[in-house]
PDB file of C-alpha atoms in Angstrom:
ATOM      1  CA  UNK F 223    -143.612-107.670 111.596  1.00 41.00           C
ATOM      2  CA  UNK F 224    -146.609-110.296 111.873  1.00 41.00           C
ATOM      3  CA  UNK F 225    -147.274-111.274 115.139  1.00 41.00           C
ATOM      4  CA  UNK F 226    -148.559-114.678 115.546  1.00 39.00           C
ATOM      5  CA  UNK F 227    -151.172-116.149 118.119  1.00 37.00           C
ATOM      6  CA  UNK F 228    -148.268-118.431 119.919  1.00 36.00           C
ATOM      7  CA  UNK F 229    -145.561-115.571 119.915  1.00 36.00           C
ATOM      8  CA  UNK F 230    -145.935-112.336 121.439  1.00 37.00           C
ATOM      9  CA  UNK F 231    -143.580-109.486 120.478  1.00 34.00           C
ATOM     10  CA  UNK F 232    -142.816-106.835 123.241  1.00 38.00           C
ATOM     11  CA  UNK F 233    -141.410-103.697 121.960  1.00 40.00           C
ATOM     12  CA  UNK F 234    -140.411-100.621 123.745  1.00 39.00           C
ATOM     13  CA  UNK F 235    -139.839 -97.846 121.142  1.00 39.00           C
ATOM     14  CA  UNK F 236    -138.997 -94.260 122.200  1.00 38.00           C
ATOM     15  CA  UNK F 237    -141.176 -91.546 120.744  1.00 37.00           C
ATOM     16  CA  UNK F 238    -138.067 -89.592 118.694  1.00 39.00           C
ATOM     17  CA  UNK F 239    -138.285 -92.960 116.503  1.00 48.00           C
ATOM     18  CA  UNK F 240    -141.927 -91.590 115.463  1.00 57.00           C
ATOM     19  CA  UNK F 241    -141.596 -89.208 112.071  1.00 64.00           C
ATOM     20  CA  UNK F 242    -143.836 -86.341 112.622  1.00 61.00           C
ATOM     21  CA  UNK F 243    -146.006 -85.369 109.545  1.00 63.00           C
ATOM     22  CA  UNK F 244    -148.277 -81.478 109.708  1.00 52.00           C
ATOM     23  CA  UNK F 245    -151.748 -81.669 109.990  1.00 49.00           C
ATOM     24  CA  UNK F 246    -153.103 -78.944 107.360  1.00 48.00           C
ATOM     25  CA  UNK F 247    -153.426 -75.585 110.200  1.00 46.00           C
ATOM     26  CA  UNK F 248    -153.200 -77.711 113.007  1.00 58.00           C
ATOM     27  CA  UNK F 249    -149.343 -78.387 113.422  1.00 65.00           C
ATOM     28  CA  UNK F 250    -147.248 -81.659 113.916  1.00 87.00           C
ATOM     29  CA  UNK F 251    -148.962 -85.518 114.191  1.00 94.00           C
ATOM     30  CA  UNK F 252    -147.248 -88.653 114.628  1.00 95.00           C
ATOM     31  CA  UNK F 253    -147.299 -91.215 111.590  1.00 96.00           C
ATOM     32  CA  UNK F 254    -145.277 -94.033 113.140  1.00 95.00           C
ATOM     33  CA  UNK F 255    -143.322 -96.609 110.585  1.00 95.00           C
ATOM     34  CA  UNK F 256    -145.781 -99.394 112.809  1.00 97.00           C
ATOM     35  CA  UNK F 257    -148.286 -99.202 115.050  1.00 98.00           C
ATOM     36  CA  UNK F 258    -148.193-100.384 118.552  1.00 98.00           C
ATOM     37  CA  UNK F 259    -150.962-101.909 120.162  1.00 97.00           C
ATOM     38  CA  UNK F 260    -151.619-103.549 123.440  1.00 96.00           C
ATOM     39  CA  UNK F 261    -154.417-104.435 126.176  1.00 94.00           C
ATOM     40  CA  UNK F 262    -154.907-104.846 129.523  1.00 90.00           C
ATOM     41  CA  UNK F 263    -153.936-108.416 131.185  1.00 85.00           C
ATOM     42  CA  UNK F 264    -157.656-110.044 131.939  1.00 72.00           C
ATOM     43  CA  UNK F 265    -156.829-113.630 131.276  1.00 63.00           C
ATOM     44  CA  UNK F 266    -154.671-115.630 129.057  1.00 64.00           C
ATOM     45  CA  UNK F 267    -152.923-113.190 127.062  1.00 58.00           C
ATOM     46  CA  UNK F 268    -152.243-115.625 123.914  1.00 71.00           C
ATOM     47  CA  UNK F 269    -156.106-115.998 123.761  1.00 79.00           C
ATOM     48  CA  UNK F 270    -156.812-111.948 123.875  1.00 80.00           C
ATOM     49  CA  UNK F 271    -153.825-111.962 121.144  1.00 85.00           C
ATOM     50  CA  UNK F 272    -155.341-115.023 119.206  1.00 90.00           C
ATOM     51  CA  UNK F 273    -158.935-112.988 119.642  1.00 91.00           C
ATOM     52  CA  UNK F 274    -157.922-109.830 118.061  1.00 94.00           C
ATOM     53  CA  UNK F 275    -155.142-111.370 115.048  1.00 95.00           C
ATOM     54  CA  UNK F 276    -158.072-111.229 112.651  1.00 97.00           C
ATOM     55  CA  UNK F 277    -158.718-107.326 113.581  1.00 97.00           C
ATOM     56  CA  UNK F 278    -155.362-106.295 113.770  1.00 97.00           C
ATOM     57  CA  UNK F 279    -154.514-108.246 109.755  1.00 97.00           C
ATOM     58  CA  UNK F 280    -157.676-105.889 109.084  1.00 97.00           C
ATOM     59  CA  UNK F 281    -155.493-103.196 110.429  1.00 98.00           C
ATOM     60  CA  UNK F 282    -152.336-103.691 108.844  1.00 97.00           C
ATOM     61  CA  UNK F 283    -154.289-103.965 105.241  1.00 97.00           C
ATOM     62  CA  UNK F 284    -156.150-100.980 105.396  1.00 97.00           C
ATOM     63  CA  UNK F 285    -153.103 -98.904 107.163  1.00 97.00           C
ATOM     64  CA  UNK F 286    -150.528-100.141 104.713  1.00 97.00           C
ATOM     65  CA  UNK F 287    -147.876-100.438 107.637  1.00 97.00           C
ATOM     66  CA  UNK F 288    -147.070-103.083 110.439  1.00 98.00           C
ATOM     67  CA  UNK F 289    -148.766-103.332 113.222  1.00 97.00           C
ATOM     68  CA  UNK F 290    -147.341-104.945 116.366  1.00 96.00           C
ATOM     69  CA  UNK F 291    -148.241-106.073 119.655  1.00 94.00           C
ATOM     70  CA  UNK F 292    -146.564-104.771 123.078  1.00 93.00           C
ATOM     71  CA  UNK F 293    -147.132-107.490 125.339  1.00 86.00           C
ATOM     72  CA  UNK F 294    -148.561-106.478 128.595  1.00 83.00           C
ATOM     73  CA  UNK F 295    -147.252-106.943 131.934  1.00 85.00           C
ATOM     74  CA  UNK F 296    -149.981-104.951 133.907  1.00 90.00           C
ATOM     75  CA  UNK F 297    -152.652-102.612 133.548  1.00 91.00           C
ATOM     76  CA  UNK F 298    -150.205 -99.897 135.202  1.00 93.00           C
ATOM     77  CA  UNK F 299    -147.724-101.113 131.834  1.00 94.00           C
ATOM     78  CA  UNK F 300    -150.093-100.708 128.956  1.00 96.00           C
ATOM     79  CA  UNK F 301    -151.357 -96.684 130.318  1.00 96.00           C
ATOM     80  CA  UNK F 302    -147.296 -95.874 130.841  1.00 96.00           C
ATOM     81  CA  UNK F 303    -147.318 -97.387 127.153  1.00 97.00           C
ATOM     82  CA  UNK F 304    -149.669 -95.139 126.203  1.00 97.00           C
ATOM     83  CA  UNK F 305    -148.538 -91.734 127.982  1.00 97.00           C
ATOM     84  CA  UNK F 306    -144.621 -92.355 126.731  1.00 96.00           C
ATOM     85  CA  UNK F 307    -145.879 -93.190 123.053  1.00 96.00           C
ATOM     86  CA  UNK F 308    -144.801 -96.821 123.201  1.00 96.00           C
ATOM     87  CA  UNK F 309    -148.033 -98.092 122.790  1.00 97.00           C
ATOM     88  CA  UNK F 310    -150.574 -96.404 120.165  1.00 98.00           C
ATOM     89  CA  UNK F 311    -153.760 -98.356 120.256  1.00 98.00           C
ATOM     90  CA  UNK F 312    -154.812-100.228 123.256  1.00 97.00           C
ATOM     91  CA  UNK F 313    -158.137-102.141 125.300  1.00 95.00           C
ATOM     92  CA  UNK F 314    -158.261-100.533 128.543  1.00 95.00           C
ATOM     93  CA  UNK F 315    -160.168-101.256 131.462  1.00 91.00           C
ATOM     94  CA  UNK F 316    -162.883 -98.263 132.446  1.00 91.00           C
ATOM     95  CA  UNK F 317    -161.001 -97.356 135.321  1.00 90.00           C
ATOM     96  CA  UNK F 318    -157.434 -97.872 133.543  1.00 93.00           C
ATOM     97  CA  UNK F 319    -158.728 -95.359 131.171  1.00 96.00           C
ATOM     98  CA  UNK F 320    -160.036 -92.509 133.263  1.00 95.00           C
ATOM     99  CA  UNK F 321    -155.943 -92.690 134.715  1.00 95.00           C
ATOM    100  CA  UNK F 322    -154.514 -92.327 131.505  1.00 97.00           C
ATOM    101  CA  UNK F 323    -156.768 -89.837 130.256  1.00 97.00           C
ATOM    102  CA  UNK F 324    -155.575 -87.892 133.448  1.00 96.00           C
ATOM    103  CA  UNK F 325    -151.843 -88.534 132.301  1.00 97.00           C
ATOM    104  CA  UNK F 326    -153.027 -87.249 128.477  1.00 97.00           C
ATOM    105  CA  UNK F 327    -156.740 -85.777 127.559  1.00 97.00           C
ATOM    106  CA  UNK F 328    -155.485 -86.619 123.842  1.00 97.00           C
ATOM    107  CA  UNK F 329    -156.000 -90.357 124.660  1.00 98.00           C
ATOM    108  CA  UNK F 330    -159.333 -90.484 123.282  1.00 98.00           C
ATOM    109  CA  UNK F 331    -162.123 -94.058 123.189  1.00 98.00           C
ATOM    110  CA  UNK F 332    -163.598 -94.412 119.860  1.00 98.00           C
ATOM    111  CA  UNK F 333    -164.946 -97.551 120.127  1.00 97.00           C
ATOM    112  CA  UNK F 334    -166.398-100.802 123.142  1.00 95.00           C
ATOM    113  CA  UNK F 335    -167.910-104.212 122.620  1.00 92.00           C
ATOM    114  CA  UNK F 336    -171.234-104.921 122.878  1.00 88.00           C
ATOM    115  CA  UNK F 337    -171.728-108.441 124.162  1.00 81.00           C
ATOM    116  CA  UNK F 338    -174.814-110.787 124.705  1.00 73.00           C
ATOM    117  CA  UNK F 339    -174.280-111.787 128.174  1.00 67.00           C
ATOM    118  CA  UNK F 340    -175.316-115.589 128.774  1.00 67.00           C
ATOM    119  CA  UNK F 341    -174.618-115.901 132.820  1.00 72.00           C
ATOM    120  CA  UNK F 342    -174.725-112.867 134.877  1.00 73.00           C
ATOM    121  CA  UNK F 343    -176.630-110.351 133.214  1.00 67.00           C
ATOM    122  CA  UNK F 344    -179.379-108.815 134.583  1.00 57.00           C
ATOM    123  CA  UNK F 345    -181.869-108.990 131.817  1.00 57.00           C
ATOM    124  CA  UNK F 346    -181.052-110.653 128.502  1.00 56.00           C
ATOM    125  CA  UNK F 347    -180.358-109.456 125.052  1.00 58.00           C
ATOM    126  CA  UNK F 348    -176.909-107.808 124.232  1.00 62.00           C
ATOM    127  CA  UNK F 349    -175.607-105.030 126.746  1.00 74.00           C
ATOM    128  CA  UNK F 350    -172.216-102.773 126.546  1.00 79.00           C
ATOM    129  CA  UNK F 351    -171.971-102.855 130.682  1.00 85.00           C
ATOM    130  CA  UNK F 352    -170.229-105.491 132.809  1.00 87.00           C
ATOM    131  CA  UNK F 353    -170.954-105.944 136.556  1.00 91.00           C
ATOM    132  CA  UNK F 354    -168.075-106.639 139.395  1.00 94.00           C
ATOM    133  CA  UNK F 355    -168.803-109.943 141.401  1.00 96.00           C
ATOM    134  CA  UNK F 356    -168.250-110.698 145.199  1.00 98.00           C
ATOM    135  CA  UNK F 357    -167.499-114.830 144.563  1.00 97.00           C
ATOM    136  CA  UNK F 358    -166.984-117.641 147.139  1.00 98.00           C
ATOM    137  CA  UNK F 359    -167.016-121.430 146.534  1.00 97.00           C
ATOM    138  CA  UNK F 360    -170.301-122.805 146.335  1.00 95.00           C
ATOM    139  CA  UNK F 361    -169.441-125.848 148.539  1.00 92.00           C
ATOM    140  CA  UNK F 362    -167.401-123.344 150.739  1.00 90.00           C
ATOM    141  CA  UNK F 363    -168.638-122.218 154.505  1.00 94.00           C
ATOM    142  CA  UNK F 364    -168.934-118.526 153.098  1.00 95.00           C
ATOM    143  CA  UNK F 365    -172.304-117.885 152.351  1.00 94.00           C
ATOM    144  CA  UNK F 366    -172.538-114.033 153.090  1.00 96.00           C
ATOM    145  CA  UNK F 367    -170.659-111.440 153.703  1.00 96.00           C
ATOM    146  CA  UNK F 368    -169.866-111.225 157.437  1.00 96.00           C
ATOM    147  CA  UNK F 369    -168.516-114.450 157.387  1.00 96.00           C
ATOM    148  CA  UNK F 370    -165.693-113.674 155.577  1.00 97.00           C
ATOM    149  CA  UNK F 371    -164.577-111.139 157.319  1.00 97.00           C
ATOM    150  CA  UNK F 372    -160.715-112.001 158.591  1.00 97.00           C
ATOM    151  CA  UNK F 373    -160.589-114.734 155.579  1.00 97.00           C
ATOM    152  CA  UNK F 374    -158.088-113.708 152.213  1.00 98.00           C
ATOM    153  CA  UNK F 375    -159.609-111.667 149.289  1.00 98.00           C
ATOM    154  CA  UNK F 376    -158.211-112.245 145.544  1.00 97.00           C
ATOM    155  CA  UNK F 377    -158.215-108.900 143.458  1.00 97.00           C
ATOM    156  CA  UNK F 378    -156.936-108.524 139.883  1.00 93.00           C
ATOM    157  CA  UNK F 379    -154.929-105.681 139.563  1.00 90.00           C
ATOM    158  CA  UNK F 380    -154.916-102.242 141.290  1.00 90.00           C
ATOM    159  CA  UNK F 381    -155.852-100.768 138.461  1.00 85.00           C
ATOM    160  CA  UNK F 382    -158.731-103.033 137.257  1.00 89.00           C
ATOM    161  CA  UNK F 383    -162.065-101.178 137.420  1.00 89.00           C
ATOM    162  CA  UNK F 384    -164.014-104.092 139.110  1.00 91.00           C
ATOM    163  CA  UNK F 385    -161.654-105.799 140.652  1.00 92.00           C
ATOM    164  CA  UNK F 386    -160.374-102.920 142.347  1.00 91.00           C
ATOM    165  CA  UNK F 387    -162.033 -99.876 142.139  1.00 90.00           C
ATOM    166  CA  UNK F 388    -165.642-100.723 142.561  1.00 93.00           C
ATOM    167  CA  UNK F 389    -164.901-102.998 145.736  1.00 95.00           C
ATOM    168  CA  UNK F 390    -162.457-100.347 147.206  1.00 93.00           C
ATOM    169  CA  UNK F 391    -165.501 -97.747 147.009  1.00 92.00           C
ATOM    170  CA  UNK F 392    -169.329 -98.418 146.241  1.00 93.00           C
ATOM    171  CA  UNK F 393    -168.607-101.903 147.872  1.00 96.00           C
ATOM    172  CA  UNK F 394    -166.483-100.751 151.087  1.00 95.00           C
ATOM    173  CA  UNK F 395    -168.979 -97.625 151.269  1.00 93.00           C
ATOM    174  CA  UNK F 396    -172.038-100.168 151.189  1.00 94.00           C
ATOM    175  CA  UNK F 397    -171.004-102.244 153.848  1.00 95.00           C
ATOM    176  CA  UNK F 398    -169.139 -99.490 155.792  1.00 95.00           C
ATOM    177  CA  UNK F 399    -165.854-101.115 155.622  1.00 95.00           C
ATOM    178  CA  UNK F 400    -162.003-100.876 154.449  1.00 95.00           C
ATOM    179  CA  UNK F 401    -161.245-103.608 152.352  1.00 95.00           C
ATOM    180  CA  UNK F 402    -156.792-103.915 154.168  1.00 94.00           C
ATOM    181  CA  UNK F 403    -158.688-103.786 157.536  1.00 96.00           C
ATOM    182  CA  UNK F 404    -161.334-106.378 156.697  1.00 97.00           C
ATOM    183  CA  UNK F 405    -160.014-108.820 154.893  1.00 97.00           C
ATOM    184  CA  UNK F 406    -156.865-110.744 156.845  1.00 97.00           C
ATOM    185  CA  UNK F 407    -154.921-110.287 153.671  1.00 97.00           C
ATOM    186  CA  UNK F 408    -155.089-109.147 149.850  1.00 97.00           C
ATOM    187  CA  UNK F 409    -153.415-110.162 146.930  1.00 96.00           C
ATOM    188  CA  UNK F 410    -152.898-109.466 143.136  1.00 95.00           C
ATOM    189  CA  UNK F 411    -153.500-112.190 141.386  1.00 94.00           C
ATOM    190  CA  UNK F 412    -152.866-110.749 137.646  1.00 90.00           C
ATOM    191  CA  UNK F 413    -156.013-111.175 135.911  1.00 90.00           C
ATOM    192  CA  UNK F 414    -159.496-112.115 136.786  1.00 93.00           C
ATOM    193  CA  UNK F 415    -159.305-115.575 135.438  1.00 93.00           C
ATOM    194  CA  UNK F 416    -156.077-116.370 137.768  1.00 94.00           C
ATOM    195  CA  UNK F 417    -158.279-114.672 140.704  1.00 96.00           C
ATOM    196  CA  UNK F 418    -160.562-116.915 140.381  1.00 96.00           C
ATOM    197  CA  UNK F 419    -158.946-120.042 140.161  1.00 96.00           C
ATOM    198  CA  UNK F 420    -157.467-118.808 143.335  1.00 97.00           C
ATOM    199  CA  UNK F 421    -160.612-119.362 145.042  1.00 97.00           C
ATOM    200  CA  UNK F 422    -161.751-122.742 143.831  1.00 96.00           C
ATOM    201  CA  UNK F 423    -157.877-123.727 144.435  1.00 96.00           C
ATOM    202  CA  UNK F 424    -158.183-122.209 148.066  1.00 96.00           C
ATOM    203  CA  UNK F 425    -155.841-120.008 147.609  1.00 97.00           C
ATOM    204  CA  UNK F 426    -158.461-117.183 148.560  1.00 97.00           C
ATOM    205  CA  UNK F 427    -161.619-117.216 150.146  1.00 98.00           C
ATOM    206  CA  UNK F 428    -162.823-114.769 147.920  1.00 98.00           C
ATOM    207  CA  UNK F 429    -162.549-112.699 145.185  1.00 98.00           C
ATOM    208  CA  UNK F 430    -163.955-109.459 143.100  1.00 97.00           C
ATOM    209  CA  UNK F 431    -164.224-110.393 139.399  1.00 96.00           C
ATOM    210  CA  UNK F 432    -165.698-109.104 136.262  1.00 91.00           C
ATOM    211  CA  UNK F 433    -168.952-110.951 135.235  1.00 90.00           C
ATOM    212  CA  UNK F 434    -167.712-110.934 131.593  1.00 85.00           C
ATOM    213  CA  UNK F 435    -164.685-112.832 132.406  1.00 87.00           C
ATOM    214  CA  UNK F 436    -166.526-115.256 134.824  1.00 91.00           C
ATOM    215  CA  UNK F 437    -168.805-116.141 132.169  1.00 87.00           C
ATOM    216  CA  UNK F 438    -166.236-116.648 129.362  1.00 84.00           C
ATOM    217  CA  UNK F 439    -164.774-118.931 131.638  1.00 90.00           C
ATOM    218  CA  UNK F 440    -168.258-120.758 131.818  1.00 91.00           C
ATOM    219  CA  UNK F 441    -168.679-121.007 128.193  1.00 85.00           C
ATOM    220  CA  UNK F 442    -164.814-122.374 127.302  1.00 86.00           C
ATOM    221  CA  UNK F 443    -165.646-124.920 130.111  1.00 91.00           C
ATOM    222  CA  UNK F 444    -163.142-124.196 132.568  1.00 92.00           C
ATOM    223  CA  UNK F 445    -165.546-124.235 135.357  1.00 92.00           C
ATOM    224  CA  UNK F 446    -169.212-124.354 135.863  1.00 93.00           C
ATOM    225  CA  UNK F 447    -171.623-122.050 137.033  1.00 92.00           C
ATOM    226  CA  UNK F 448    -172.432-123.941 140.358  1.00 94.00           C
ATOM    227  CA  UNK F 449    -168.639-123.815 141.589  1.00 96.00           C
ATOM    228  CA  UNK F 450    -169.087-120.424 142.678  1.00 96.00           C
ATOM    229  CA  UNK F 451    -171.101-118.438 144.666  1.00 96.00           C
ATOM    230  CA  UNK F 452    -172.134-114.560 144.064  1.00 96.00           C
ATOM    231  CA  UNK F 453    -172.435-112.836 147.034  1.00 97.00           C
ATOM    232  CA  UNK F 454    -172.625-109.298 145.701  1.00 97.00           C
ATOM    233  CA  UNK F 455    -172.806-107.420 142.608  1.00 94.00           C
ATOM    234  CA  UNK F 456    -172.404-104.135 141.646  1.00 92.00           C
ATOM    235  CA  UNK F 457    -174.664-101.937 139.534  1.00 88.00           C
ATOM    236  CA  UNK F 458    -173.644-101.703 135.679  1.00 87.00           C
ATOM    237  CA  UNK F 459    -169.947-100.672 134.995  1.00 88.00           C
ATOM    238  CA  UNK F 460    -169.545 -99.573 130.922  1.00 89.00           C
ATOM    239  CA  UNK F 461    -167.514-101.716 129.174  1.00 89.00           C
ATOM    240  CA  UNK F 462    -163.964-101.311 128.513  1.00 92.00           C
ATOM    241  CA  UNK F 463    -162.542 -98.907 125.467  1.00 96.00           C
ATOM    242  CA  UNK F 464    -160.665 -99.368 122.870  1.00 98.00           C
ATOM    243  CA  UNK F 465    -158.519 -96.003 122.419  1.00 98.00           C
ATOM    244  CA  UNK F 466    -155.649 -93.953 120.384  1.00 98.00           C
ATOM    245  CA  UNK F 467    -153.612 -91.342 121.509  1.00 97.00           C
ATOM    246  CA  UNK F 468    -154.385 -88.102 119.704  1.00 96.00           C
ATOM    247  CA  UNK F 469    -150.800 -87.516 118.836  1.00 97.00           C
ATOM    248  CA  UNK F 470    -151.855 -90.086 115.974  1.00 97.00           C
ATOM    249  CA  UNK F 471    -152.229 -88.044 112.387  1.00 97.00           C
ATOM    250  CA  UNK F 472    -156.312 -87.747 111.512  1.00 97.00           C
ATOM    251  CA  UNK F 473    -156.005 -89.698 108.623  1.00 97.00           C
ATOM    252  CA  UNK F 474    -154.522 -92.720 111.112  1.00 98.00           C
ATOM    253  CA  UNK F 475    -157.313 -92.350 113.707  1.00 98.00           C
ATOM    254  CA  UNK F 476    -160.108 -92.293 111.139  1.00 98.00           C
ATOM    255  CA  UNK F 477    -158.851 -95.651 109.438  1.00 98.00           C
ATOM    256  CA  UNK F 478    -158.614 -97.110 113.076  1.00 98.00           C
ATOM    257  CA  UNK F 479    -161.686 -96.465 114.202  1.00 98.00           C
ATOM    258  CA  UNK F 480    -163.585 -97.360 110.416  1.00 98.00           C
ATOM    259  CA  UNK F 481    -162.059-100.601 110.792  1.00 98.00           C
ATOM    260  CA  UNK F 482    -163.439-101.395 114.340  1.00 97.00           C
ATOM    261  CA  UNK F 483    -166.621-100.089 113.086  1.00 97.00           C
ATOM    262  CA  UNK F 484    -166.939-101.779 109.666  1.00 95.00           C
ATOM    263  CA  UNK F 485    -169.214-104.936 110.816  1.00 88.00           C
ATOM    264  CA  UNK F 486    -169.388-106.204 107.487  1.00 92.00           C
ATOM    265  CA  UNK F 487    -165.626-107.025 107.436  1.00 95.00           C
ATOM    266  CA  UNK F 488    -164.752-110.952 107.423  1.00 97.00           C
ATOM    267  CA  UNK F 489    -162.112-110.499 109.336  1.00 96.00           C
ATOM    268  CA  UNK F 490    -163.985-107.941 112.361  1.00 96.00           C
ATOM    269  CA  UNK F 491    -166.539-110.473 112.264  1.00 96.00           C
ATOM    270  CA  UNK F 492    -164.521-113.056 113.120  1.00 95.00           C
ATOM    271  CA  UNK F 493    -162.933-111.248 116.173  1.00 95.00           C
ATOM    272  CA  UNK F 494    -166.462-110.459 117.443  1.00 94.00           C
ATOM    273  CA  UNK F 495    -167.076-114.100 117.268  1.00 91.00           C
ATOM    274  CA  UNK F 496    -163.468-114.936 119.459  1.00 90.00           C
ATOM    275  CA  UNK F 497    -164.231-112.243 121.779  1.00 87.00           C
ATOM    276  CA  UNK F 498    -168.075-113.793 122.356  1.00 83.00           C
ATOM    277  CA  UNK F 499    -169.270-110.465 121.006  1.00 88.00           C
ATOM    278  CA  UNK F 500    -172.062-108.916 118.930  1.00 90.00           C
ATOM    279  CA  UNK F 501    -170.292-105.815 117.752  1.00 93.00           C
ATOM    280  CA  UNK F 502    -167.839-102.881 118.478  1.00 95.00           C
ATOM    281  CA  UNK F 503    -170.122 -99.356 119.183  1.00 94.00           C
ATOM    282  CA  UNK F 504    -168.991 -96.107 119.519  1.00 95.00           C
ATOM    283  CA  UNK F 505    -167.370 -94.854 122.550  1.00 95.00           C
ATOM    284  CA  UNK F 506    -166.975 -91.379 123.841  1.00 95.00           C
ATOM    285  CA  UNK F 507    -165.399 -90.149 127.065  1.00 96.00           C
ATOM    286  CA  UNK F 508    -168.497 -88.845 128.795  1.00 93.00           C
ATOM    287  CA  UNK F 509    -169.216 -92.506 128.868  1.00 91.00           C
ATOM    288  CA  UNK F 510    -166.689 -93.259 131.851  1.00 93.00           C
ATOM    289  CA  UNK F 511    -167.810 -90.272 133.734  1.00 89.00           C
ATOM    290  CA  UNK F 512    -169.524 -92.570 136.108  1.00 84.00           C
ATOM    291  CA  UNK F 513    -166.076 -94.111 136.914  1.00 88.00           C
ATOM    292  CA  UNK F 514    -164.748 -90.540 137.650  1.00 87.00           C
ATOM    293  CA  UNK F 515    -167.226 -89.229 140.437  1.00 80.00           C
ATOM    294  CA  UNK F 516    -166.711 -92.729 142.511  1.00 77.00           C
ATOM    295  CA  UNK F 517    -166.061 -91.265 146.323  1.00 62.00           C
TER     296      UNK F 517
END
């Protein structure tokens, strides 16, 4: 079943529904009647769908079977997707990864965007790393970093690697703090883009966002550069994966990952283009080591 850009389909399918084929000496895969994909929530989840509907058609042609969407609900959804076989190809945050790879080590990246970065980079020219932000309102009375001490932080979701993880440790360890005993209170606002609006709505003082999103937001228009106010940022973070579980037959996984791959394809191409990115590259799990040996 097609799924369009206005309609989401969530499916929850249990993992006897998945026919098992034999790998020649290697025992039993999974070749599912459909596959299942899904992504973490960073945003307006119709536009991730609309981004990637070119992609996935790519998918479904060169597969020869359905491929569906499982709409998320959280990060903490789309990696219990993953470890119960209800989801079989998903976008993961860094840190969302490196907790499902702890739940599986067959989950496996094969592939991460490389993007030319137009607001927050720190040198130009196309770059697979991200950054997390420490942002205030630029017309705000919180121009550093003690002064918002007591005041109310926005953060995505627990799970989101720089909304989350990188303030909870290189940030807290920086600045010698706890983020619960600094900050007056802390909430979850979904996604980055929602966590941001909930500082230039005043619903937060501050918040911990991921450059990339920031600056989509930027280029679409929905707010300007000089609304906010950087107060911190943290080294490089790699960019998020795209991964499989290794349950999936060889045959399955090596299609999946050609068709990410294949930058020649109309229809790749024009994902790149909705995702404001150059190309898909490789991706390997030493990558996210980094993310692993955080304090």
């Amino acid at each position: 079943m097609k799924t369009t850009a206005g309609a989401v389909l969530l499916m929850v399918v249990a993992l006897c529904c998945t026919p098992l084929a034999w790998a020649a000496g290697k025992g039993p895969c999974e070749r599912p009647e459909r596959l299942r994909f899904s992504f973490v929530p960073q945003g307006s989840d119709g536009d991730q769908l609309s981004a990637m509907n070119p992609l996935l058609e790519e998918l479904r042609t060169r597969l020869k079977m359905p491929v569906d969407v499982v709409a998320p609900t959280s990060y903490g959804a789309v990696i219990e997707g993953l470890l119960a076989g209800a989801v079989d190809v998903a976008r993961l945050g860094p840190a969302a990864y490196v907790t499902a790879r702890q739940g599986d080590t067959r989950i496996t990246p094969f592939a991460t965007l490389q993007q030319s970065e137009p607001n927050f980079a720190a040198q130009g020219g196309e770059s697979s790393v991200y950054y997390s932000l420490l942002v205030t309102r630029q017309q705000g009375p919180y121009d550093s970093i003690p002064k918002l001490a007591g005041k109310v932080l926005a953060l995505a979701d627990p799970d989101s690697t720089s909304a989350a993880l990188i303030p909870r440790h290189l940030f807290a360890r920086q600045y010698q703090l706890q983020l619960e005993r600094y900050f007056s209170r802390i909430g979850y606002a979904g996604n980055h883009e929602q966590s941001v609006l909930a500082v230039l709505n005043r619903h937060a003082d501050a918040a911990f966002v991921a450059s990339t999103n920031l600056s989509r937001m930027i280029s679409e228009g929905k707010l300007a550069k000089r609304d906010l106010r950087v107060l911190w940022r943290s080294p490089p973070i790699p960019f998020d994966p795209f991964v499989y579980r290794g349950q999936l037959c060889a045959d399955i996984r090596h299609t999946i990952r050609a068709v990410f791959l294949d930058h020649d394809t109309l229809r790749v191409k024009l994902t790149l283009a909705n995702l404001r990115a150059t190309r898909f590259v490789p991706a390997s799990d030493a990558d996210y080591q980094i993310i692993r040996v955080l304090p």
